Short mmCIF file of C-alpha atoms and ligand atoms in Angstrom, two decimals:
data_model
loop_
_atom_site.label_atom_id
_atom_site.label_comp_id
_atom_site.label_asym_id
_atom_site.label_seq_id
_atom_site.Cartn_x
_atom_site.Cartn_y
_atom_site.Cartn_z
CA UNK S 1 0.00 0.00 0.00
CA UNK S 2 3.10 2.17 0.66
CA UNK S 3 5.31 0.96 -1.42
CA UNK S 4 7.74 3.84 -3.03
CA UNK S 5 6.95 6.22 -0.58
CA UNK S 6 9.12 8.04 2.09
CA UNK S 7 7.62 8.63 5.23
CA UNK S 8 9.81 10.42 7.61
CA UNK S 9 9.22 10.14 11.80
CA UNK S 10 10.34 12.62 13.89
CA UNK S 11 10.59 11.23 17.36
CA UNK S 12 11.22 13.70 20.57
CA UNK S 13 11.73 13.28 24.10
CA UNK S 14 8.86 12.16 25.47
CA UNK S 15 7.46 8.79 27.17
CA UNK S 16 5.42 7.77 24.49
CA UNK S 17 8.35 7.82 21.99
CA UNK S 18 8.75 4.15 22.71
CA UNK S 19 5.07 3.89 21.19
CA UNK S 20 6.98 4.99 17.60
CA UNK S 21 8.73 2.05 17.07
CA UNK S 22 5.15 -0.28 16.55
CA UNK S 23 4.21 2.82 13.97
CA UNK S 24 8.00 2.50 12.48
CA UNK S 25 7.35 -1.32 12.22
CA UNK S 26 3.75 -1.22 10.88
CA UNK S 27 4.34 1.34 8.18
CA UNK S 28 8.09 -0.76 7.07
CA UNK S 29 5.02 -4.05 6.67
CA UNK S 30 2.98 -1.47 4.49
CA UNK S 31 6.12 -0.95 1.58
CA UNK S 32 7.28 2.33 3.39
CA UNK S 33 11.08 3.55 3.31
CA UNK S 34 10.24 4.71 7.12
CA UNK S 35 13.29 7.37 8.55
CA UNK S 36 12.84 8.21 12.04
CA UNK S 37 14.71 11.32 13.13
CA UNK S 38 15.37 11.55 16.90
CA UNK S 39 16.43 14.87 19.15
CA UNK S 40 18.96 13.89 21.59
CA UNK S 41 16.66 14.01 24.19
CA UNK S 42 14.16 11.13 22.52
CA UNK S 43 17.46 8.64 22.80
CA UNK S 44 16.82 8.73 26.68
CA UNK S 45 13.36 7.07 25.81
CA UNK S 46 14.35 4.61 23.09
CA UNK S 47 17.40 3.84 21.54
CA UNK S 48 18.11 4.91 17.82
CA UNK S 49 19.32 1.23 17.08
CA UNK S 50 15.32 0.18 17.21
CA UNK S 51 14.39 2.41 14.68
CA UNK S 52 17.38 1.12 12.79
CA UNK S 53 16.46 -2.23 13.08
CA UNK S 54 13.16 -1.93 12.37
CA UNK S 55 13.44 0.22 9.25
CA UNK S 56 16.93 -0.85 8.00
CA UNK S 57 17.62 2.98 7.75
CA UNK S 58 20.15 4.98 9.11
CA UNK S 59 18.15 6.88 12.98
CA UNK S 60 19.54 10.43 12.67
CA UNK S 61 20.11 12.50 15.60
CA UNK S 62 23.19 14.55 14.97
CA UNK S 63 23.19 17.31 12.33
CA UNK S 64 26.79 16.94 12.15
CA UNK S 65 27.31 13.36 12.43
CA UNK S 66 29.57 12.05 9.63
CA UNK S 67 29.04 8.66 9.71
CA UNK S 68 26.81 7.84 7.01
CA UNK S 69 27.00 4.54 5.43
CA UNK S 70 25.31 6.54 2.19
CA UNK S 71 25.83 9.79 0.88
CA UNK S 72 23.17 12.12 2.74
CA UNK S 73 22.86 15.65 3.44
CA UNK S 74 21.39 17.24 6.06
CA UNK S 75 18.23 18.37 3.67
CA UNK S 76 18.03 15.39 1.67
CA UNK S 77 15.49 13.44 3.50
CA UNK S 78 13.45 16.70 3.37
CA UNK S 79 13.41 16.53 -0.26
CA UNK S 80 12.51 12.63 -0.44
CA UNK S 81 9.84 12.73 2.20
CA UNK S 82 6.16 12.12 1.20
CA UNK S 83 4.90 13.04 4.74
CA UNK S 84 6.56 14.38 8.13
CA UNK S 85 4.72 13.20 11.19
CA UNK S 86 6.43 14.67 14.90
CA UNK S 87 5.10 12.35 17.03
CA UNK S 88 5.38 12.21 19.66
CA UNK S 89 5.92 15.98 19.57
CA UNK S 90 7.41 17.69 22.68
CA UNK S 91 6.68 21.08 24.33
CA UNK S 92 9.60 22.41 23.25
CA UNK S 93 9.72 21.25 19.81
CA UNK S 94 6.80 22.61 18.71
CA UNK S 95 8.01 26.01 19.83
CA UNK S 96 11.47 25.22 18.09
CA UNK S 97 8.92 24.49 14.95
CA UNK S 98 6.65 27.17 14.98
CA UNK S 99 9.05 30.05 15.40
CA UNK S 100 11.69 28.51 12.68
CA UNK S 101 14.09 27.42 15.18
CA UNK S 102 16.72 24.78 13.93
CA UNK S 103 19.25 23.58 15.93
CA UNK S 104 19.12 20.05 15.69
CA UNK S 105 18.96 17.54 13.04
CA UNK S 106 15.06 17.03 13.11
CA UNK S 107 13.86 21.02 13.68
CA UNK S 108 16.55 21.78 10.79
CA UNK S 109 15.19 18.93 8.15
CA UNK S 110 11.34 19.72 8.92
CA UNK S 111 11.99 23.25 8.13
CA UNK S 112 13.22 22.05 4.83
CA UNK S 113 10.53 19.88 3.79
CA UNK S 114 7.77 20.97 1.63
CA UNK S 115 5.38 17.84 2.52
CA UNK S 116 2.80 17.74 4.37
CA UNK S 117 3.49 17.88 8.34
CA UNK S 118 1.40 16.06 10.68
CA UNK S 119 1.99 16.45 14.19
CA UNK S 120 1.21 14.65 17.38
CA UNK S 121 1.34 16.45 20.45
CA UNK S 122 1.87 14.65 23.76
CA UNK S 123 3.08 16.23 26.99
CA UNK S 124 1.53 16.95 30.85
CA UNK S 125 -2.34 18.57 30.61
CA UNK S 126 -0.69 21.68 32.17
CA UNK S 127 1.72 22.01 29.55
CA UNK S 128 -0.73 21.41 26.93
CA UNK S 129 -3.44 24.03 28.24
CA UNK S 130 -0.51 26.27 28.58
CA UNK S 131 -1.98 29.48 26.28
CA UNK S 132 2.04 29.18 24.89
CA UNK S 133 1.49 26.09 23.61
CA UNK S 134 -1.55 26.79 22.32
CA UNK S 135 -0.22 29.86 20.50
CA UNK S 136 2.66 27.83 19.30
CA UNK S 137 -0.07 24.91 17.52
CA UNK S 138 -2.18 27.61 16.41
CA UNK S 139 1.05 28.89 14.42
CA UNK S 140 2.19 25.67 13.14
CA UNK S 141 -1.51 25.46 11.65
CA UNK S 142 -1.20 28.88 10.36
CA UNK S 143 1.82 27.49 8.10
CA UNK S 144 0.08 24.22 7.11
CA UNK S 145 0.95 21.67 9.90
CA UNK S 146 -2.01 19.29 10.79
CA UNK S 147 -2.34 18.90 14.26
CA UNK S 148 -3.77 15.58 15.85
CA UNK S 149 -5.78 15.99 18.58
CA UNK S 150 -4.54 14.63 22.01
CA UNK S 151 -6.46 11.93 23.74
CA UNK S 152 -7.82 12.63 26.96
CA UNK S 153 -6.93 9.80 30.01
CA UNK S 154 -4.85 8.77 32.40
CA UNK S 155 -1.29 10.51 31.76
CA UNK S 156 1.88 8.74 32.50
CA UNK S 157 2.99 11.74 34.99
CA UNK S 158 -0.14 10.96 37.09
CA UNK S 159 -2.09 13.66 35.79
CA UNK S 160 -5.80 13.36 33.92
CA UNK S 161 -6.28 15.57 31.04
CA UNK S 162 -5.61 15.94 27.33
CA UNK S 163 -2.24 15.14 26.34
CA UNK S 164 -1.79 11.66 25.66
CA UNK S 165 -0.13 10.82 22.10
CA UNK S 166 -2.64 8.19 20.29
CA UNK S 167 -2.32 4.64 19.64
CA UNK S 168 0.58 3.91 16.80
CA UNK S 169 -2.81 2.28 15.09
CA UNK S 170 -4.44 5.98 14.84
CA UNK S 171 -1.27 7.86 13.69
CA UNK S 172 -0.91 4.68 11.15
CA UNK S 173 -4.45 6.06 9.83
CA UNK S 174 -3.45 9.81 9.78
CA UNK S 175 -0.80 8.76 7.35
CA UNK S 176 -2.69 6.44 5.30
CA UNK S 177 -5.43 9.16 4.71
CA UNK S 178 -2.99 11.38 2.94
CA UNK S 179 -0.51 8.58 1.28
CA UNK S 180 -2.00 5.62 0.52
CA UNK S 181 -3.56 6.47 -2.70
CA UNK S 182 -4.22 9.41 -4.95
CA UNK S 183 -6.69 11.58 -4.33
CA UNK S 184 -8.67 11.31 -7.66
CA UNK S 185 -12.21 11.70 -5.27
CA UNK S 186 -10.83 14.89 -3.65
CA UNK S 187 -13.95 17.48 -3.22
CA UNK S 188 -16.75 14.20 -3.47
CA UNK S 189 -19.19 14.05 -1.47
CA UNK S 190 -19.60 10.41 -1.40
CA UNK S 191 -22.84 8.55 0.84
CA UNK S 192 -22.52 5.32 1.42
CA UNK S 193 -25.75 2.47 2.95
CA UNK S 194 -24.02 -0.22 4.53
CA UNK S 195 -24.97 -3.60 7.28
CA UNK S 196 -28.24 -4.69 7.67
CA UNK S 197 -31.45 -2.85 9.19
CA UNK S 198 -33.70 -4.45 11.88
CA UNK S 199 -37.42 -4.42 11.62
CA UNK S 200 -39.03 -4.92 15.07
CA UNK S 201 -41.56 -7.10 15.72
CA UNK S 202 -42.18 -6.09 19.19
CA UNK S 203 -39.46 -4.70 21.78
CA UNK S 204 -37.55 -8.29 21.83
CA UNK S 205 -37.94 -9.73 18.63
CA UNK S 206 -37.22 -7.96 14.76
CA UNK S 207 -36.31 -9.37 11.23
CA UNK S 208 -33.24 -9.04 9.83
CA UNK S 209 -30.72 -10.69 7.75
CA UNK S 210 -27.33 -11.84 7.93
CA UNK S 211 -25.40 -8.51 6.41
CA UNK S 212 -22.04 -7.85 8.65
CA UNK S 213 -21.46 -4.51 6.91
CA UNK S 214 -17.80 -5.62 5.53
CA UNK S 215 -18.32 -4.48 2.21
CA UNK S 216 -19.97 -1.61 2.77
CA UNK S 217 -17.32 -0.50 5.85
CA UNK S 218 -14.52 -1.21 3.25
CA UNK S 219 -16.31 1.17 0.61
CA UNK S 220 -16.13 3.92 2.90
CA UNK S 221 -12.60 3.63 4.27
CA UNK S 222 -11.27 3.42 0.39
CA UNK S 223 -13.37 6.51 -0.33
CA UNK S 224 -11.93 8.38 2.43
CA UNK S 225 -8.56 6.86 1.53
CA UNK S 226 -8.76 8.64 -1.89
CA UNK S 227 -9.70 11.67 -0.65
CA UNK S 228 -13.58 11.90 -0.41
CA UNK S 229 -15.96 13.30 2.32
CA UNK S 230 -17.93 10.09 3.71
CA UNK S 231 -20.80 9.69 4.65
CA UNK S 232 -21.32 6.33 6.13
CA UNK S 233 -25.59 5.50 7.07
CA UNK S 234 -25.11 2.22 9.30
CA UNK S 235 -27.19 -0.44 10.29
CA UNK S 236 -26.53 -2.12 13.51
CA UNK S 237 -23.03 -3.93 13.02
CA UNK S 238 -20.26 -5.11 15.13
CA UNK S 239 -17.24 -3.93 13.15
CA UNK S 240 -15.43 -0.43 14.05
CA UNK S 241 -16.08 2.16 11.83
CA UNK S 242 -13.62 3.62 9.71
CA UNK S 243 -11.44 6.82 10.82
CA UNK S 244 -12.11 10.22 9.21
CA UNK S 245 -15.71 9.21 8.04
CA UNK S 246 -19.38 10.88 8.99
CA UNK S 247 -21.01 7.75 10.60
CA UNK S 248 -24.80 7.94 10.90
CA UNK S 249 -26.01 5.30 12.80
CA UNK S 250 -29.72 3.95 11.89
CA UNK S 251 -31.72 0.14 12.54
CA UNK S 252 -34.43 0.61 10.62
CA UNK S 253 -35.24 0.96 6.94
CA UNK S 254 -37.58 3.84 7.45
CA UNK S 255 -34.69 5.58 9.52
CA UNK S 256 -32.47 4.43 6.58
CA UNK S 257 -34.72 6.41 4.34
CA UNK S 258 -34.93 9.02 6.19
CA UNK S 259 -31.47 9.88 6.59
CA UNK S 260 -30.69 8.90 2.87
CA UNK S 261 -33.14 11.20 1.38
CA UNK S 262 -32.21 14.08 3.61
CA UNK S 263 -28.62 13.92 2.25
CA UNK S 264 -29.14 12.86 -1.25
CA UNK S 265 -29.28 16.38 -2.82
CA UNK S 266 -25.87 17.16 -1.59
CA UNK S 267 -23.77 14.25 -2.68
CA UNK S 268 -21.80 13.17 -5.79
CA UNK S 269 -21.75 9.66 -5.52
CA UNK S 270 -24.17 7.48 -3.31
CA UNK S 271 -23.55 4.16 -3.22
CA UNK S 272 -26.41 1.57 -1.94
CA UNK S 273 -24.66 -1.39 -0.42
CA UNK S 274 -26.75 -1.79 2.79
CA UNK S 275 -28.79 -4.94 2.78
CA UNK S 276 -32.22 -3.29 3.54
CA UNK S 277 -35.00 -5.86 5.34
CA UNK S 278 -37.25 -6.10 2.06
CA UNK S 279 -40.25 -6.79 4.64
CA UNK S 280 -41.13 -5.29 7.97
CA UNK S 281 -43.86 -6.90 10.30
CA UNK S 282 -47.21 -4.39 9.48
CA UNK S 283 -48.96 -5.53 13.31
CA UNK S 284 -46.25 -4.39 15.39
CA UNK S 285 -48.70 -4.74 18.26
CA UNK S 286 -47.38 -6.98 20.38
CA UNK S 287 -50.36 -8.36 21.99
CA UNK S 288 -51.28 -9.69 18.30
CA UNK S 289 -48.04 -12.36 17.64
CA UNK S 290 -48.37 -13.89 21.03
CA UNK S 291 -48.69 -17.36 21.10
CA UNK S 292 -52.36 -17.90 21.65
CA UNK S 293 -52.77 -21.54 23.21
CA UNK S 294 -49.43 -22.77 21.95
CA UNK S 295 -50.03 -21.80 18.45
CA UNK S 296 -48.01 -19.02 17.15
CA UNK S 297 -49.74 -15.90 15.25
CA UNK S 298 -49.31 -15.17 11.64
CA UNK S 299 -47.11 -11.94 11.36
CA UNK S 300 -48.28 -10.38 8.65
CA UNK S 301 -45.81 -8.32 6.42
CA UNK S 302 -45.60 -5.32 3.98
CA UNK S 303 -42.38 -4.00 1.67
CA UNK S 304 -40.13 -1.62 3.16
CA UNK S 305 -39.36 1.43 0.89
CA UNK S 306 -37.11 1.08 -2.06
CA UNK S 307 -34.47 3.66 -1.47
CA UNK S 308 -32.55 2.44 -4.67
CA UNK S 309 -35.61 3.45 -6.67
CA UNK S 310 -36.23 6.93 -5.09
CA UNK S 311 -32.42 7.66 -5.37
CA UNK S 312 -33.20 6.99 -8.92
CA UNK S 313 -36.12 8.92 -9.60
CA UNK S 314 -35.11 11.89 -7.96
CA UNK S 315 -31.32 11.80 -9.05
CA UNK S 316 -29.49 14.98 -9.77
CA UNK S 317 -27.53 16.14 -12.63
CA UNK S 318 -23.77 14.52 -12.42
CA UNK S 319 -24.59 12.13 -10.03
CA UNK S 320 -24.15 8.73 -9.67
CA UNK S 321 -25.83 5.97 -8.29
CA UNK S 322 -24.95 2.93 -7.78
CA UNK S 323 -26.86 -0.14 -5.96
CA UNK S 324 -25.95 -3.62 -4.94
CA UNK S 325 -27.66 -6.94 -6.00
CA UNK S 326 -27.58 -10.45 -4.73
CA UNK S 327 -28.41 -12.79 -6.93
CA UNK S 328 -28.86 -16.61 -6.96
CA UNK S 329 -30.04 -17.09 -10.85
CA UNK S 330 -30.05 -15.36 -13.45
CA UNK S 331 -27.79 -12.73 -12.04
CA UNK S 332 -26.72 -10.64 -15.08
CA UNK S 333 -30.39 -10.43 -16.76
CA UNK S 334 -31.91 -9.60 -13.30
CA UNK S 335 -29.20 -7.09 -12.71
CA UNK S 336 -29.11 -5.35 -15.79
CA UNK S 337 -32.96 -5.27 -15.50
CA UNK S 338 -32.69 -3.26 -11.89
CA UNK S 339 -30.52 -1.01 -13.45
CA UNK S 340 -32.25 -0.12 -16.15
CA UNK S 341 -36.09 -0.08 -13.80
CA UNK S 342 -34.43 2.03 -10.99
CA UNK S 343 -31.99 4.40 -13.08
CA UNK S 344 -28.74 3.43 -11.68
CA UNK S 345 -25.51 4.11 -12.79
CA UNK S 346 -24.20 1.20 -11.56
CA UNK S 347 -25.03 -2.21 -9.93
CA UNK S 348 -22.58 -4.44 -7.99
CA UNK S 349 -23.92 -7.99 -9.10
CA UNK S 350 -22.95 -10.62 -6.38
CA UNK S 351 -23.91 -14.16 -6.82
CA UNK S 352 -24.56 -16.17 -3.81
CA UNK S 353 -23.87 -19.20 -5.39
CA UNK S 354 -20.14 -18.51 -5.84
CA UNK S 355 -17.55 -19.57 -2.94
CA UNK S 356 -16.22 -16.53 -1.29
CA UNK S 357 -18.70 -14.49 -2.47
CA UNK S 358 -21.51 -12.18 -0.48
CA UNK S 359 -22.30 -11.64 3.65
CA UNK S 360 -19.31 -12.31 5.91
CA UNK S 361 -16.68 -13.44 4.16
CA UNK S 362 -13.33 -11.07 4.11
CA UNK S 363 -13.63 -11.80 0.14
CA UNK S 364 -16.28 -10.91 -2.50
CA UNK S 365 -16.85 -12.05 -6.07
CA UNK S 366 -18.64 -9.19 -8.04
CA UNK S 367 -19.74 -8.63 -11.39
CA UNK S 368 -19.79 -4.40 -11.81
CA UNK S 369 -22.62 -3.94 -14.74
CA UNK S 370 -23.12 -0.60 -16.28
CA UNK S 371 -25.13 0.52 -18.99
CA UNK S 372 -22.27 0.08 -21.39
CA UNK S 373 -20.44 -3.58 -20.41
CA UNK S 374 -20.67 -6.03 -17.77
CA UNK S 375 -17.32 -6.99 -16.40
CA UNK S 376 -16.75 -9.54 -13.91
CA UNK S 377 -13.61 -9.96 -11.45
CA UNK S 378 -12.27 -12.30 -9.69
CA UNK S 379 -12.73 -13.29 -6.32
CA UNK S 380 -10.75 -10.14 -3.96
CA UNK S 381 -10.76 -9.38 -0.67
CA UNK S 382 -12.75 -6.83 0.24
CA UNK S 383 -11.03 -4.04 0.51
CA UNK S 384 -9.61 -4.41 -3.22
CA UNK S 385 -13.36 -4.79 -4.23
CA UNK S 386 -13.98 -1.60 -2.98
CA UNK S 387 -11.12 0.20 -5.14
CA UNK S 388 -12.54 -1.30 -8.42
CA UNK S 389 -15.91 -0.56 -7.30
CA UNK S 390 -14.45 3.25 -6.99
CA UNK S 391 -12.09 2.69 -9.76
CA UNK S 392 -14.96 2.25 -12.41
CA UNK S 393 -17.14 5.25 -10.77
CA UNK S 394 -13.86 7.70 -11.61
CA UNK S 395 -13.94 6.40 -14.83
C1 LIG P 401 10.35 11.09 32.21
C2 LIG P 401 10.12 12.30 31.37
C3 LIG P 401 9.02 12.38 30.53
C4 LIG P 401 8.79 13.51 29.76
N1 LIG P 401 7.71 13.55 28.94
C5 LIG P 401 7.49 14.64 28.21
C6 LIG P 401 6.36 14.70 27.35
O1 LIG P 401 5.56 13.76 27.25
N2 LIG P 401 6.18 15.83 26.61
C7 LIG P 401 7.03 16.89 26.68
O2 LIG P 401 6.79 17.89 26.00
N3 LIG P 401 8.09 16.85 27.47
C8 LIG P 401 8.36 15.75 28.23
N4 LIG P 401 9.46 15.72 29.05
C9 LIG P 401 10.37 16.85 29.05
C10 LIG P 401 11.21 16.88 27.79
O3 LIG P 401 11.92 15.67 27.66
C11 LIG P 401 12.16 18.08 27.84
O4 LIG P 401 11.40 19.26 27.69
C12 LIG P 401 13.19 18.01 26.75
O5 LIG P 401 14.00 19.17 26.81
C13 LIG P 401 12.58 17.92 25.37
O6 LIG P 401 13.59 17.74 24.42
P1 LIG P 401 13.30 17.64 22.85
O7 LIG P 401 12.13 18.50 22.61
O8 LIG P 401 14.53 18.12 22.19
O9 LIG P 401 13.06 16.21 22.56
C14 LIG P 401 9.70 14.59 29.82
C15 LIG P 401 10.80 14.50 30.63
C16 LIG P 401 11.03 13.39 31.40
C17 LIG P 401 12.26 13.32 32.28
#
């Protein structure tokens, strides 16, 4: 996912510097060429020769350290680097930083480098609420540095407050968002239906079906991924959501509905992959599906709306739509028959027949039918579904 890019870590003197070398490690897994720059101080919390190991670079912490197994100087890495992330980012760093300070190998090489700079603050809550270090963040985002948000918890000085650096997992994501693929879906508005919905029969008891949201989820993240503004309209799942996505969080169909038609107008691209109850019980009354003298009541049923078909019907200039279907026969003519009766730009054929293919599997076997062609690809995991879904939508 990272392959050919640079990604340079600048690592300070803080406790949770240890944290950077499961980042180092996870983006080296990812294709990275990871180079973690250290102040002096940071080599009191880790040693440099982890970040060596791990990354099979050179750890710099000396601006004037000779010792280079390869020819480097001191702005070179600057010019190479795809991102900067300062995590975790001291105090006194981030003054260094914002007033153009540069008196050690990592405030000289950031000042150099024309990426983009991500950084992570971490320090005591009484430093962080300090208005100077406010001031100081507030500069650094004056010049284009992203600053991530400090958790709130339990601080390793004692203290409880904002301040602590997040997990290596959530930096991982911060870095992903801007690297991991082009941004051909920057400015997009993109909505996406995903898990099942739940139609109650009483308080206990509803209809459902066996949708784990997977597909959907992975929709979303690889939209974000490329640069879009999600929207993600849930039905009850048990998976995490992805970072940097709008989650809206629904059971029903009608609440489906609702929320889908009250975004529609303002999106680009809405894609329908939510596997919506087709039927919802019409006596919700409880009284009337209790067993009466051991026999159980008839539920009787009616459709749930067809959001597909009103995103059709009322679909704006420019943009597209596209649906899901799950098929056991027949798929192509039924497909190509949906799109055509609901005015779809696109439908993502599964059929249920095929090994690997449809609700909980970590793999999907799709055939993406548009007015023009029908093309059918091979069985994928998820997540590389979700680019060729997105893939053929650019296109
Ligand atoms: C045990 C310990 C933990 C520290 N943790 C932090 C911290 O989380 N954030 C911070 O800004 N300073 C922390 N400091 C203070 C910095 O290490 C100190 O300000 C140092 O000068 C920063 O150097 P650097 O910014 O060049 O890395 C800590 C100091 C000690 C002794």
């Amino acid at each position: 996912m990272l392959k050919g890019k640079c990604v340079v870590l600048g690592v300070t003197g803080s406790i949770a510097a240890y944290k950077i070398a499961n980042l180092a490690s996870a983006l080296v897994k990812l294709g990275a060429d990871v180079n973690v720059i250290m102040t002096k101080n940071a080599t009191n919390f880790i040693n440099p020769i982890t970040f060596e190991t791990l990354t099979s670079n050179k750890c710099l912490v000396d601006t004037f350290d000779r010792d280079f197994q390869f020819n480097v100087e001191h702005v070179a890495l600057a010019k190479r680097a795809d991102i900067f992330m300062v995590a975790p980012a001291s105090a006194n760093v981030i003054g260094k930083m914002a007033h153009g300070i540069a008196d050690d190998m990592l405030t000289t090489t950031i000042l150099a480098a024309k990426c983009k700079k991500l950084v992570s603050p971490a320090m005591n809550t009484n430093m962080f609420t300090n208005p100077i270090v406010q001031d100081n963040l507030e500069t650094l985002k004056k010049y284009g540095f992203e600053i991530i948000q400090p958790a709130s918890g339990y601080l390793a000085c004692g203290d409880t407050g904002a301040g602590k650096m997040p997990e290596p997992e959530v930096l991982l994501q911060y870095i992903l968002k801007e690297i991991a693929f082009e941004h051909d879906l920057n400015g997009k508005k993109v909505m996406i239906t995903a898990g099942p919905t739940q139609e109650a029969i009483d308080p206990v008891r509803y209809i459902s079906n066996h949708s784990t949201g997977k597909m959907g989820y992975a929709i979303a993240r690889a939209a974000m991924l490329r640069g879009a503004e999600v929207t993600l309209v849930s039905g009850p799942v048990a998976i995490e959501p992805p970072m940097f996505v709008d989650v809206v969080n629904i059971k029903s169909a009608a609440e489906m509905a609702d929320v889908v038609k009250s975004k529609a107008g303002e999106m680009d691209i809405i894609i329908k992959s939510a596997a919506v109850a087709d039927y919802r019980p019409a006596n919700v009354a409880a009284e009337k599906i209790k067993k009466k003298d051991g026999e159980a009541a008839a539920i009787e049923l009616e459709r749930t709306e067809d959001i597909l078909s009103f995103l059709g019907a009322n679909k704006k200039p420019g943009q597209f739509i596209c649906g899901f279907s799950m098929e056991t026969e027949n798929m192509l003519e039924n497909s190509k028959a949906k799109l055509k009766k609901k005015n779809v730009d696109m439908i993502v054929a599964n059929n249920l027949r095929t090994a690997g293919a449809g609700f909980g599997t970590d793999t999907n076997v799709v055939t993406l039918i548009t007015a023009e062609n029908a093309r059918e690809l091979p069985i994928m995991s998820k997540d590389d579904v979700a680019q060729a879904i997105l893939d053929e939508i650019v296109k």
